[in-house]
Amino acid sequence: MSSSNTKLTLLYFPPAGRAGISRLILAYAGVEYDNKIVEFGKLAPIKGSLPYGQLPTLTIEENGKTVVLAQSLAIARYLANRYRLVGHTAMDKAEADEVIDAIGDIQSKLFAVFLVEDKKAKLAENMPAVKTGLKNLESRLDARGGQHLAGNCLTWADLALHDLLQLVAFVGGDAKVVLEGCPLLAALNDRVSALPNVKKYDHTLAK
Ligand SMILES: N[C@@H](CCC(=O)N[C@@H](CS)C(=O)NCC(=O)O)C(=O)O
């Protein structure tokens, strides 16, 4: 839970996009925060005030200090550390980081769908790379005991898998189809989906 002298503000566009993993970590941890939305086309007036001219940012007001953090994965990693979703050891953290980078590679294939007019064709073009990426993750999950992607405990890497599968659906793909041949990932995603706070979060996405 966020402590009473802390205020967190996550600033991003309406879809999950690059803020999805941070929103999911905050939802899982049951943290109240200001989910501030910038509508598409309305970035220009604030662009100059953002550290890298882009979203997301996370503003942390705590103990009389205000810090603005930028870069989606730095934000998510900070939140994962803060809410104990990074495992227990340096190697747990490294395993989670490895998976997060691998998921980032898959995400870039799906984000690319937004940038073109013929979304269906782009999705079809990029689907083999998405499936290969997931197969690689399936092997990593298998090698790590089959339950969690890092650290043999729930980490933000497991939540990032869930966020990725939501993105697949958001760009018009079918999460079940992309997970064909990946039974361990499918079972892990089912377990993550069944977590009460994740269920609640998914419900907000469906609106
Ligand atoms: N490396 C950055 C990339 C951020 C990024 O590309 N943000 C996009 C939205 S997903 C953005 O703000 N685009 C508007 C712009 O660049 O003017 C991160 O991971 O946060």
Coordinates of N, CA, C and O in Angstrom, one line a residue, residues 29-191:
A29 N -0.4 -4.5 -6.4 CA 0.1 -4.1 -5.1 C -1.1 -3.4 -4.3 O -0.9 -3.1 -3.1
G30 N -2.2 -3.1 -5.0 CA -3.3 -2.5 -4.3 C -3.0 -1.0 -3.9 O -3.5 -0.5 -2.9
V31 N -2.1 -0.4 -4.7 CA -1.7 1.0 -4.4 C -2.7 2.0 -5.0 O -3.0 1.9 -6.2
E32 N -3.0 3.0 -4.2 CA -3.8 4.1 -4.8 C -2.9 5.1 -5.4 O -1.9 5.4 -4.9
Y33 N -3.2 5.5 -6.7 CA -2.4 6.5 -7.3 C -3.2 7.3 -8.3 O -4.4 6.9 -8.6
D34 N -2.7 8.3 -8.8 CA -3.4 9.2 -9.7 C -3.0 8.7 -11.1 O -1.9 8.9 -11.6
N35 N -3.9 8.1 -11.8 CA -3.7 7.6 -13.1 C -4.1 8.7 -14.1 O -5.2 8.7 -14.6
K36 N -3.2 9.6 -14.4 CA -3.5 10.8 -15.1 C -3.4 10.5 -16.6 O -2.3 10.0 -17.1
I37 N -4.4 10.8 -17.3 CA -4.5 10.5 -18.8 C -4.3 11.7 -19.6 O -4.9 12.7 -19.4
V38 N -3.4 11.5 -20.6 CA -3.2 12.6 -21.7 C -3.9 12.0 -22.9 O -3.5 10.9 -23.4
E39 N -4.9 12.7 -23.4 CA -5.6 12.2 -24.6 C -4.6 12.3 -25.8 O -3.8 13.1 -25.8
F40 N -4.8 11.3 -26.7 CA -4.0 11.4 -28.0 C -4.2 12.7 -28.6 O -5.3 13.3 -28.7
G41 N -3.1 13.3 -29.1 CA -3.1 14.6 -29.8 C -2.9 15.7 -28.8 O -2.9 16.9 -29.2
K42 N -2.9 15.5 -27.5 CA -2.8 16.5 -26.5 C -1.5 16.6 -25.8 O -1.4 17.2 -24.7
L43 N -0.5 16.0 -26.4 CA 0.9 15.9 -25.7 C 1.6 17.3 -25.9 O 2.4 17.7 -25.0
A44 N 1.4 17.9 -27.0 CA 2.3 19.1 -27.4 C 2.4 20.1 -26.3 O 3.5 20.5 -26.0
P45 N 1.3 20.5 -25.6 CA 1.5 21.6 -24.6 C 2.4 21.2 -23.4 O 2.9 22.1 -22.8
I46 N 2.5 19.9 -23.2 CA 3.3 19.5 -22.0 C 4.7 18.8 -22.4 O 5.5 18.6 -21.6
K47 N 4.8 18.6 -23.7 CA 6.0 17.8 -24.2 C 7.3 18.4 -23.6 O 8.2 17.7 -23.2
G48 N 7.4 19.8 -23.7 CA 8.7 20.4 -23.3 C 9.0 20.3 -21.8 O 10.1 20.4 -21.4
S49 N 7.9 19.9 -21.0 CA 8.1 19.8 -19.6 C 8.5 18.4 -19.2 O 8.9 18.1 -18.0
L50 N 8.5 17.5 -20.2 CA 8.8 16.1 -19.8 C 10.3 15.8 -20.0 O 10.9 16.3 -20.9
P51 N 10.9 15.0 -19.1 CA 12.4 14.8 -19.2 C 12.9 14.4 -20.5 O 14.0 14.8 -20.9
Y52 N 12.2 13.5 -21.2 CA 12.6 13.1 -22.6 C 11.5 13.4 -23.6 O 11.6 12.9 -24.7
G53 N 10.6 14.3 -23.3 CA 9.6 14.7 -24.2 C 8.6 13.7 -24.5 O 7.8 13.8 -25.5
Q54 N 8.6 12.6 -23.7 CA 7.7 11.5 -24.0 C 7.0 11.0 -22.7 O 7.5 11.3 -21.6
L55 N 6.0 10.1 -22.9 CA 5.3 9.5 -21.8 C 5.6 8.0 -21.9 O 5.9 7.5 -22.9
P56 N 5.6 7.3 -20.8 CA 5.0 7.7 -19.5 C 6.0 8.4 -18.6 O 7.3 8.3 -18.8
T57 N 5.5 9.1 -17.6 CA 6.3 9.6 -16.4 C 5.6 9.2 -15.2 O 4.4 8.9 -15.1
L58 N 6.4 9.1 -14.1 CA 5.8 8.8 -12.8 C 6.3 9.9 -11.9 O 7.6 10.1 -11.7
T59 N 5.4 10.6 -11.2 CA 5.8 11.6 -10.3 C 5.6 11.1 -8.9 O 4.5 10.5 -8.5
I60 N 6.7 11.1 -8.1 CA 6.7 10.6 -6.7 C 6.8 11.8 -5.8 O 7.8 12.5 -5.8
E61 N 5.7 12.1 -5.0 CA 5.8 13.1 -4.0 C 5.9 12.4 -2.7 O 4.9 11.7 -2.3
E62 N 7.0 12.6 -2.0 CA 7.2 11.9 -0.8 C 8.1 12.7 0.1 O 9.1 13.2 -0.3
N63 N 7.8 12.7 1.4 CA 8.7 13.4 2.4 C 9.0 14.8 2.0 O 10.2 15.2 2.1
G64 N 8.1 15.5 1.4 CA 8.3 16.9 1.0 C 9.1 17.0 -0.2 O 9.5 18.2 -0.6
K65 N 9.5 15.9 -0.9 CA 10.2 16.0 -2.1 C 9.4 15.5 -3.3 O 8.6 14.6 -3.2
T66 N 9.6 16.1 -4.5 CA 9.0 15.6 -5.7 C 10.0 15.2 -6.7 O 10.9 16.0 -7.0
V67 N 9.8 14.0 -7.2 CA 10.7 13.4 -8.2 C 9.9 13.0 -9.4 O 8.9 12.3 -9.2
V68 N 10.4 13.4 -10.6 CA 9.7 12.9 -11.8 C 10.6 11.9 -12.4 O 11.8 12.2 -12.8
L69 N 10.1 10.7 -12.6 CA 10.9 9.6 -13.2 C 10.3 9.4 -14.6 O 9.1 9.3 -14.8
A70 N 11.2 9.2 -15.5 CA 10.8 8.9 -16.9 C 11.4 7.5 -17.4 O 12.1 6.9 -16.6
Q71 N 11.0 7.1 -18.6 CA 11.4 5.8 -19.2 C 10.6 4.7 -18.6 O 10.7 4.4 -17.4
S72 N 9.8 4.1 -19.4 CA 8.8 3.1 -18.9 C 9.3 2.0 -18.1 O 8.8 1.7 -17.0
L73 N 10.5 1.5 -18.5 CA 11.0 0.3 -17.7 C 11.7 0.8 -16.4 O 11.7 0.0 -15.4
A74 N 12.3 2.0 -16.4 CA 12.9 2.5 -15.2 C 11.7 2.7 -14.2 O 11.9 2.4 -13.0
I75 N 10.6 3.2 -14.7 CA 9.4 3.4 -13.8 C 8.9 2.1 -13.2 O 8.7 1.9 -12.0
A76 N 8.7 1.1 -14.1 CA 8.2 -0.2 -13.7 C 9.2 -0.9 -12.8 O 8.7 -1.5 -11.8
R77 N 10.5 -0.8 -13.1 CA 11.5 -1.5 -12.2 C 11.5 -0.8 -10.8 O 11.6 -1.5 -9.8
Y78 N 11.4 0.5 -10.8 CA 11.3 1.2 -9.5 C 10.0 0.7 -8.7 O 10.1 0.3 -7.5
L79 N 8.9 0.6 -9.4 CA 7.7 0.1 -8.7 C 7.8 -1.3 -8.3 O 7.4 -1.7 -7.2
A80 N 8.4 -2.1 -9.1 CA 8.6 -3.6 -8.8 C 9.5 -3.7 -7.6 O 9.2 -4.5 -6.7
N81 N 10.5 -2.9 -7.5 CA 11.4 -2.9 -6.3 C 10.6 -2.4 -5.1 O 10.7 -3.0 -4.0
R82 N 9.9 -1.3 -5.3 CA 9.2 -0.7 -4.2 C 8.2 -1.7 -3.6 O 8.0 -1.7 -2.4
Y83 N 7.5 -2.4 -4.5 CA 6.4 -3.3 -4.0 C 6.8 -4.8 -4.0 O 6.0 -5.6 -4.1
R84 N 8.1 -5.0 -3.9 CA 8.7 -6.3 -3.7 C 8.2 -7.3 -4.7 O 7.8 -8.4 -4.4
L85 N 8.4 -7.0 -6.0 CA 8.1 -7.9 -7.1 C 9.3 -8.2 -7.9 O 9.2 -8.3 -9.1
V86 N 10.5 -8.3 -7.2 CA 11.7 -8.5 -8.0 C 12.4 -9.8 -7.5 O 13.6 -10.0 -7.9
G87 N 11.8 -10.6 -6.7 CA 12.5 -11.7 -6.2 C 13.3 -11.4 -5.0 O 13.1 -10.3 -4.3
H88 N 14.3 -12.2 -4.7 CA 15.0 -12.0 -3.4 C 16.5 -11.8 -3.6 O 17.2 -11.2 -2.7
T89 N 17.1 -12.3 -4.7 CA 18.5 -12.2 -4.9 C 18.8 -11.4 -6.1 O 18.0 -11.1 -6.9
A90 N 20.1 -11.1 -6.2 CA 20.6 -10.4 -7.4 C 20.3 -11.2 -8.7 O 19.9 -10.6 -9.8
M91 N 20.4 -12.5 -8.6 CA 20.1 -13.4 -9.8 C 18.6 -13.4 -10.1 O 18.2 -13.4 -11.3
D92 N 17.8 -13.4 -9.0 CA 16.3 -13.3 -9.3 C 16.0 -12.0 -10.1 O 15.3 -12.0 -11.1
K93 N 16.7 -10.9 -9.7 CA 16.4 -9.6 -10.4 C 16.9 -9.7 -11.8 O 16.3 -9.1 -12.7
A94 N 18.1 -10.3 -12.0 CA 18.7 -10.4 -13.3 C 17.8 -11.3 -14.2 O 17.5 -10.9 -15.4
E95 N 17.2 -12.4 -13.7 CA 16.3 -13.2 -14.5 C 15.1 -12.4 -14.9 O 14.6 -12.5 -16.0
A96 N 14.6 -11.6 -13.9 CA 13.4 -10.8 -14.2 C 13.7 -9.8 -15.3 O 13.0 -9.6 -16.3
D97 N 14.9 -9.1 -15.2 CA 15.3 -8.1 -16.2 C 15.4 -8.8 -17.5 O 15.1 -8.2 -18.6
E98 N 16.0 -10.0 -17.6 CA 16.2 -10.7 -18.8 C 14.8 -10.9 -19.5 O 14.6 -10.6 -20.7
V99 N 13.9 -11.4 -18.7 CA 12.5 -11.6 -19.3 C 11.9 -10.3 -19.7 O 11.2 -10.2 -20.8
I100 N 12.0 -9.3 -18.9 CA 11.4 -8.0 -19.3 C 12.0 -7.5 -20.6 O 11.3 -7.0 -21.5
D101 N 13.3 -7.6 -20.8 CA 13.9 -7.2 -22.1 C 13.4 -8.1 -23.3 O 13.1 -7.6 -24.4
A102 N 13.2 -9.4 -23.0 CA 12.7 -10.3 -24.0 C 11.3 -9.9 -24.4 O 10.9 -9.9 -25.6
I103 N 10.5 -9.6 -23.4 CA 9.1 -9.2 -23.6 C 9.1 -7.9 -24.3 O 8.2 -7.7 -25.2
G104 N 10.0 -7.0 -24.0 CA 10.1 -5.7 -24.8 C 10.3 -5.9 -26.2 O 9.7 -5.2 -27.1
D105 N 11.1 -6.9 -26.6 CA 11.4 -7.2 -28.0 C 10.1 -7.7 -28.7 O 9.8 -7.3 -29.8
I106 N 9.3 -8.5 -28.0 CA 8.0 -8.9 -28.5 C 7.0 -7.8 -28.6 O 6.3 -7.6 -29.6
Q107 N 7.0 -7.0 -27.6 CA 6.1 -5.8 -27.6 C 6.4 -4.9 -28.8 O 5.4 -4.4 -29.3
S108 N 7.7 -4.7 -29.1 CA 8.0 -3.8 -30.2 C 7.3 -4.3 -31.5 O 6.9 -3.5 -32.4
K109 N 7.2 -5.6 -31.7 CA 6.6 -6.1 -32.9 C 5.1 -5.8 -32.8 O 4.4 -5.7 -33.9
L110 N 4.5 -5.7 -31.7 CA 3.1 -5.4 -31.5 C 2.8 -3.9 -31.6 O 1.8 -3.5 -32.2
F111 N 3.7 -3.1 -31.0 CA 3.5 -1.7 -31.1 C 3.6 -1.2 -32.5 O 2.9 -0.3 -32.9
A112 N 4.4 -2.0 -33.3 CA 4.6 -1.6 -34.7 C 3.2 -1.6 -35.5 O 3.0 -0.9 -36.5
V113 N 2.3 -2.4 -35.0 CA 1.0 -2.6 -35.6 C 0.2 -1.2 -35.6 O -0.5 -0.9 -36.5
F114 N 0.5 -0.5 -34.5 CA -0.2 0.8 -34.3 C 0.2 1.8 -35.4 O -0.5 2.8 -35.7
L115 N 1.4 1.7 -35.9 CA 2.0 2.7 -36.6 C 1.7 2.7 -38.1 O 2.1 3.6 -38.9
V116 N 1.0 1.7 -38.5 CA 0.7 1.5 -40.0 C -0.8 1.5 -40.2 O -1.6 1.3 -39.3
E117 N -1.1 1.8 -41.5 CA -2.6 1.8 -41.8 C -3.2 0.4 -41.8 O -4.2 0.2 -41.2
D118 N -2.5 -0.5 -42.5 CA -3.0 -1.9 -42.6 C -2.6 -2.7 -41.4 O -1.6 -3.4 -41.5
K119 N -3.3 -2.6 -40.4 CA -2.9 -3.2 -39.1 C -3.0 -4.7 -39.2 O -2.1 -5.4 -38.6
K120 N -4.0 -5.2 -39.9 CA -4.1 -6.7 -40.0 C -2.9 -7.3 -40.7 O -2.4 -8.3 -40.2
A121 N -2.5 -6.6 -41.8 CA -1.3 -7.2 -42.5 C 0.0 -7.1 -41.7 O 0.8 -8.1 -41.7
K122 N 0.1 -6.0 -40.9 CA 1.3 -5.9 -40.1 C 1.3 -6.9 -39.0 O 2.4 -7.5 -38.6
L123 N 0.1 -7.1 -38.4 CA 0.0 -8.1 -37.3 C 0.4 -9.5 -37.9 O 1.2 -10.3 -37.3
A124 N -0.1 -9.8 -39.1 CA 0.2 -11.1 -39.7 C 1.7 -11.2 -40.0 O 2.3 -12.3 -39.7
E125 N 2.3 -10.1 -40.5 CA 3.7 -10.1 -40.8 C 4.6 -10.4 -39.5 O 5.6 -11.1 -39.6
N126 N 4.1 -9.8 -38.4 CA 5.0 -9.8 -37.2 C 4.6 -11.0 -36.3 O 5.4 -11.3 -35.3
M127 N 3.6 -11.7 -36.6 CA 3.1 -12.8 -35.7 C 4.2 -13.9 -35.6 O 4.4 -14.4 -34.5
P128 N 4.9 -14.3 -36.7 CA 5.9 -15.4 -36.5 C 7.0 -14.9 -35.4 O 7.4 -15.8 -34.6
A129 N 7.4 -13.7 -35.4 CA 8.4 -13.2 -34.5 C 7.8 -13.2 -33.0 O 8.5 -13.5 -32.1
V130 N 6.5 -12.9 -32.9 CA 5.9 -12.9 -31.6 C 5.8 -14.3 -31.1 O 6.2 -14.6 -29.9
K131 N 5.5 -15.2 -32.0 CA 5.4 -16.7 -31.5 C 6.8 -17.2 -31.2 O 6.9 -17.9 -30.2
T132 N 7.8 -16.9 -32.0 CA 9.1 -17.3 -31.7 C 9.6 -16.8 -30.3 O 10.1 -17.5 -29.5
G133 N 9.3 -15.5 -30.1 CA 9.6 -14.9 -28.8 C 9.0 -15.6 -27.6 O 9.6 -15.8 -26.6
L134 N 7.7 -16.0 -27.8 CA 7.0 -16.7 -26.7 C 7.5 -18.1 -26.5 O 7.6 -18.5 -25.4
K135 N 7.9 -18.7 -27.6 CA 8.5 -20.1 -27.5 C 9.8 -20.0 -26.7 O 10.0 -20.9 -25.9
N136 N 10.6 -19.0 -27.0 CA 11.8 -18.8 -26.2 C 11.5 -18.6 -24.7 O 12.2 -19.2 -23.9
L137 N 10.5 -17.8 -24.4 CA 10.1 -17.6 -23.0 C 9.6 -18.9 -22.4 O 9.9 -19.2 -21.2
E138 N 8.9 -19.7 -23.2 CA 8.4 -21.0 -22.7 C 9.6 -21.9 -22.2 O 9.6 -22.5 -21.2
S139 N 10.6 -21.9 -23.1 CA 11.8 -22.7 -22.7 C 12.5 -22.1 -21.4 O 13.0 -22.9 -20.6
R140 N 12.5 -20.8 -21.3 CA 13.2 -20.2 -20.1 C 12.3 -20.6 -18.9 O 12.9 -21.0 -17.8
L141 N 11.0 -20.5 -19.0 CA 10.1 -20.9 -17.9 C 10.3 -22.3 -17.5 O 10.4 -22.7 -16.3
D142 N 10.4 -23.2 -18.5 CA 10.6 -24.6 -18.3 C 11.9 -24.8 -17.5 O 12.0 -25.5 -16.5
A143 N 13.0 -24.2 -18.0 CA 14.3 -24.4 -17.4 C 14.3 -23.8 -15.9 O 15.1 -24.3 -15.1
R144 N 13.4 -22.9 -15.6 CA 13.4 -22.3 -14.3 C 12.3 -22.9 -13.4 O 11.9 -22.3 -12.4
G145 N 11.9 -24.1 -13.7 CA 11.0 -24.8 -12.8 C 9.5 -24.8 -13.3 O 8.7 -25.5 -12.6
G146 N 9.2 -24.0 -14.3 CA 7.8 -24.1 -14.8 C 6.7 -23.2 -14.1 O 5.6 -23.1 -14.6
Q147 N 7.1 -22.7 -13.0 CA 6.0 -21.9 -12.2 C 6.1 -20.4 -12.4 O 5.1 -19.7 -12.6
H148 N 7.3 -19.9 -12.4 CA 7.5 -18.4 -12.6 C 8.7 -18.1 -13.5 O 9.6 -18.9 -13.6
L149 N 8.6 -17.0 -14.2 CA 9.6 -16.6 -15.2 C 11.0 -16.2 -14.5 O 12.0 -16.2 -15.2
A150 N 10.9 -15.9 -13.3 CA 12.2 -15.4 -12.6 C 12.0 -15.7 -11.1 O 11.0 -15.6 -10.5
G151 N 13.2 -16.1 -10.5 CA 13.3 -16.2 -9.1 C 12.4 -17.2 -8.4 O 12.3 -17.2 -7.1
N152 N 11.7 -18.1 -9.2 CA 10.8 -19.1 -8.6 C 9.8 -18.5 -7.6 O 9.4 -19.1 -6.6
C153 N 9.4 -17.2 -7.9 CA 8.3 -16.6 -7.1 C 7.7 -15.5 -8.0 O 8.2 -15.3 -9.1
L154 N 6.6 -15.0 -7.6 CA 5.9 -14.0 -8.5 C 6.7 -12.8 -8.6 O 7.1 -12.2 -7.5
T155 N 7.1 -12.4 -9.8 CA 7.8 -11.1 -10.0 C 7.1 -10.3 -11.1 O 6.1 -10.8 -11.7
W156 N 7.6 -9.1 -11.3 CA 7.0 -8.3 -12.3 C 7.2 -8.9 -13.7 O 6.5 -8.5 -14.6
A157 N 8.1 -9.9 -13.9 CA 8.3 -10.6 -15.1 C 7.0 -11.3 -15.4 O 6.5 -11.4 -16.6
D158 N 6.4 -12.0 -14.4 CA 5.1 -12.7 -14.6 C 4.0 -11.7 -15.0 O 3.2 -12.0 -15.8
L159 N 4.0 -10.6 -14.3 CA 3.0 -9.6 -14.6 C 3.2 -9.0 -16.0 O 2.2 -8.8 -16.7
A160 N 4.4 -8.9 -16.4 CA 4.7 -8.4 -17.8 C 4.2 -9.3 -18.9 O 3.8 -8.9 -19.9
L161 N 4.3 -10.6 -18.6 CA 3.7 -11.6 -19.5 C 2.2 -11.4 -19.7 O 1.7 -11.3 -20.8
H162 N 1.6 -11.2 -18.6 CA 0.1 -10.9 -18.6 C -0.2 -9.6 -19.4 O -1.1 -9.6 -20.3
D163 N 0.6 -8.6 -19.1 CA 0.4 -7.3 -19.9 C 0.7 -7.5 -21.4 O -0.1 -7.0 -22.2
L164 N 1.7 -8.3 -21.7 CA 2.0 -8.6 -23.1 C 0.8 -9.3 -23.8 O 0.4 -9.0 -24.9
L165 N 0.2 -10.3 -23.1 CA -0.9 -11.0 -23.7 C -2.2 -10.1 -23.9 O -3.0 -10.3 -24.8
Q166 N -2.3 -9.2 -23.0 CA -3.4 -8.2 -23.1 C -3.1 -7.3 -24.4 O -4.1 -7.0 -25.1
L167 N -1.9 -7.0 -24.6 CA -1.5 -6.2 -25.8 C -1.8 -7.0 -27.1 O -2.3 -6.4 -28.1
V168 N -1.5 -8.3 -27.0 CA -1.8 -9.1 -28.2 C -3.3 -9.0 -28.6 O -3.7 -8.7 -29.7
A169 N -4.1 -9.1 -27.5 CA -5.6 -9.0 -27.8 C -5.9 -7.6 -28.3 O -6.7 -7.4 -29.2
F170 N -5.3 -6.6 -27.7 CA -5.6 -5.2 -28.0 C -5.3 -4.8 -29.5 O -6.0 -4.0 -30.1
V171 N -4.2 -5.5 -30.0 CA -3.9 -5.2 -31.4 C -4.6 -6.1 -32.4 O -4.3 -6.2 -33.6
G172 N -5.6 -6.9 -31.8 CA -6.4 -7.7 -32.7 C -6.0 -9.2 -32.8 O -6.5 -10.0 -33.6
G173 N -5.0 -9.6 -32.0 CA -4.5 -11.0 -32.0 C -5.3 -11.8 -31.0 O -6.2 -11.3 -30.3
D174 N -5.0 -13.1 -31.0 CA -5.7 -14.0 -30.0 C -4.7 -14.6 -29.1 O -3.8 -15.3 -29.6
A175 N -4.8 -14.2 -27.8 CA -3.8 -14.7 -26.9 C -3.7 -16.2 -26.8 O -2.6 -16.8 -26.7
K176 N -4.8 -16.9 -27.0 CA -4.8 -18.4 -27.0 C -4.0 -18.9 -28.2 O -3.3 -19.9 -28.0
V177 N -4.2 -18.3 -29.3 CA -3.5 -18.7 -30.5 C -2.0 -18.5 -30.4 O -1.2 -19.4 -30.7
V178 N -1.6 -17.3 -29.9 CA -0.2 -17.1 -29.8 C 0.5 -18.0 -28.8 O 1.7 -18.2 -28.9
L179 N -0.3 -18.5 -27.9 CA 0.3 -19.4 -26.8 C 0.2 -20.9 -27.2 O 0.6 -21.7 -26.4
E180 N -0.2 -21.2 -28.4 CA -0.2 -22.6 -28.9 C 1.2 -23.1 -28.8 O 2.2 -22.4 -29.2
G181 N 1.4 -24.2 -28.2 CA 2.8 -24.8 -28.0 C 3.5 -24.2 -26.8 O 4.7 -24.5 -26.6
C182 N 2.8 -23.4 -26.0 CA 3.4 -22.8 -24.8 C 2.5 -23.1 -23.6 O 2.0 -22.1 -23.0
P183 N 2.4 -24.4 -23.2 CA 1.4 -24.7 -22.1 C 1.8 -24.1 -20.8 O 1.0 -23.7 -20.0
L184 N 3.1 -24.0 -20.5 CA 3.6 -23.4 -19.2 C 3.3 -22.0 -19.1 O 2.8 -21.5 -18.1
L185 N 3.5 -21.2 -20.2 CA 3.2 -19.8 -20.2 C 1.6 -19.6 -20.1 O 1.2 -18.7 -19.3
A186 N 0.9 -20.5 -20.8 CA -0.6 -20.3 -20.7 C -1.1 -20.6 -19.2 O -1.9 -19.8 -18.7
A187 N -0.5 -21.6 -18.6 CA -0.9 -21.9 -17.2 C -0.5 -20.8 -16.3 O -1.2 -20.4 -15.4
L188 N 0.7 -20.2 -16.5 CA 1.2 -19.1 -15.7 C 0.3 -17.9 -15.8 O -0.1 -17.3 -14.9
N189 N -0.1 -17.6 -17.1 CA -1.0 -16.5 -17.3 C -2.3 -16.7 -16.7 O -2.9 -15.8 -16.1
D190 N -2.8 -18.0 -16.7 CA -4.1 -18.3 -16.0 C -4.0 -18.0 -14.5 O -4.9 -17.4 -13.9
R191 N -2.8 -18.4 -13.9 CA -2.7 -18.1 -12.5 C -2.6 -16.6 -12.2 O -3.2 -16.2 -11.2

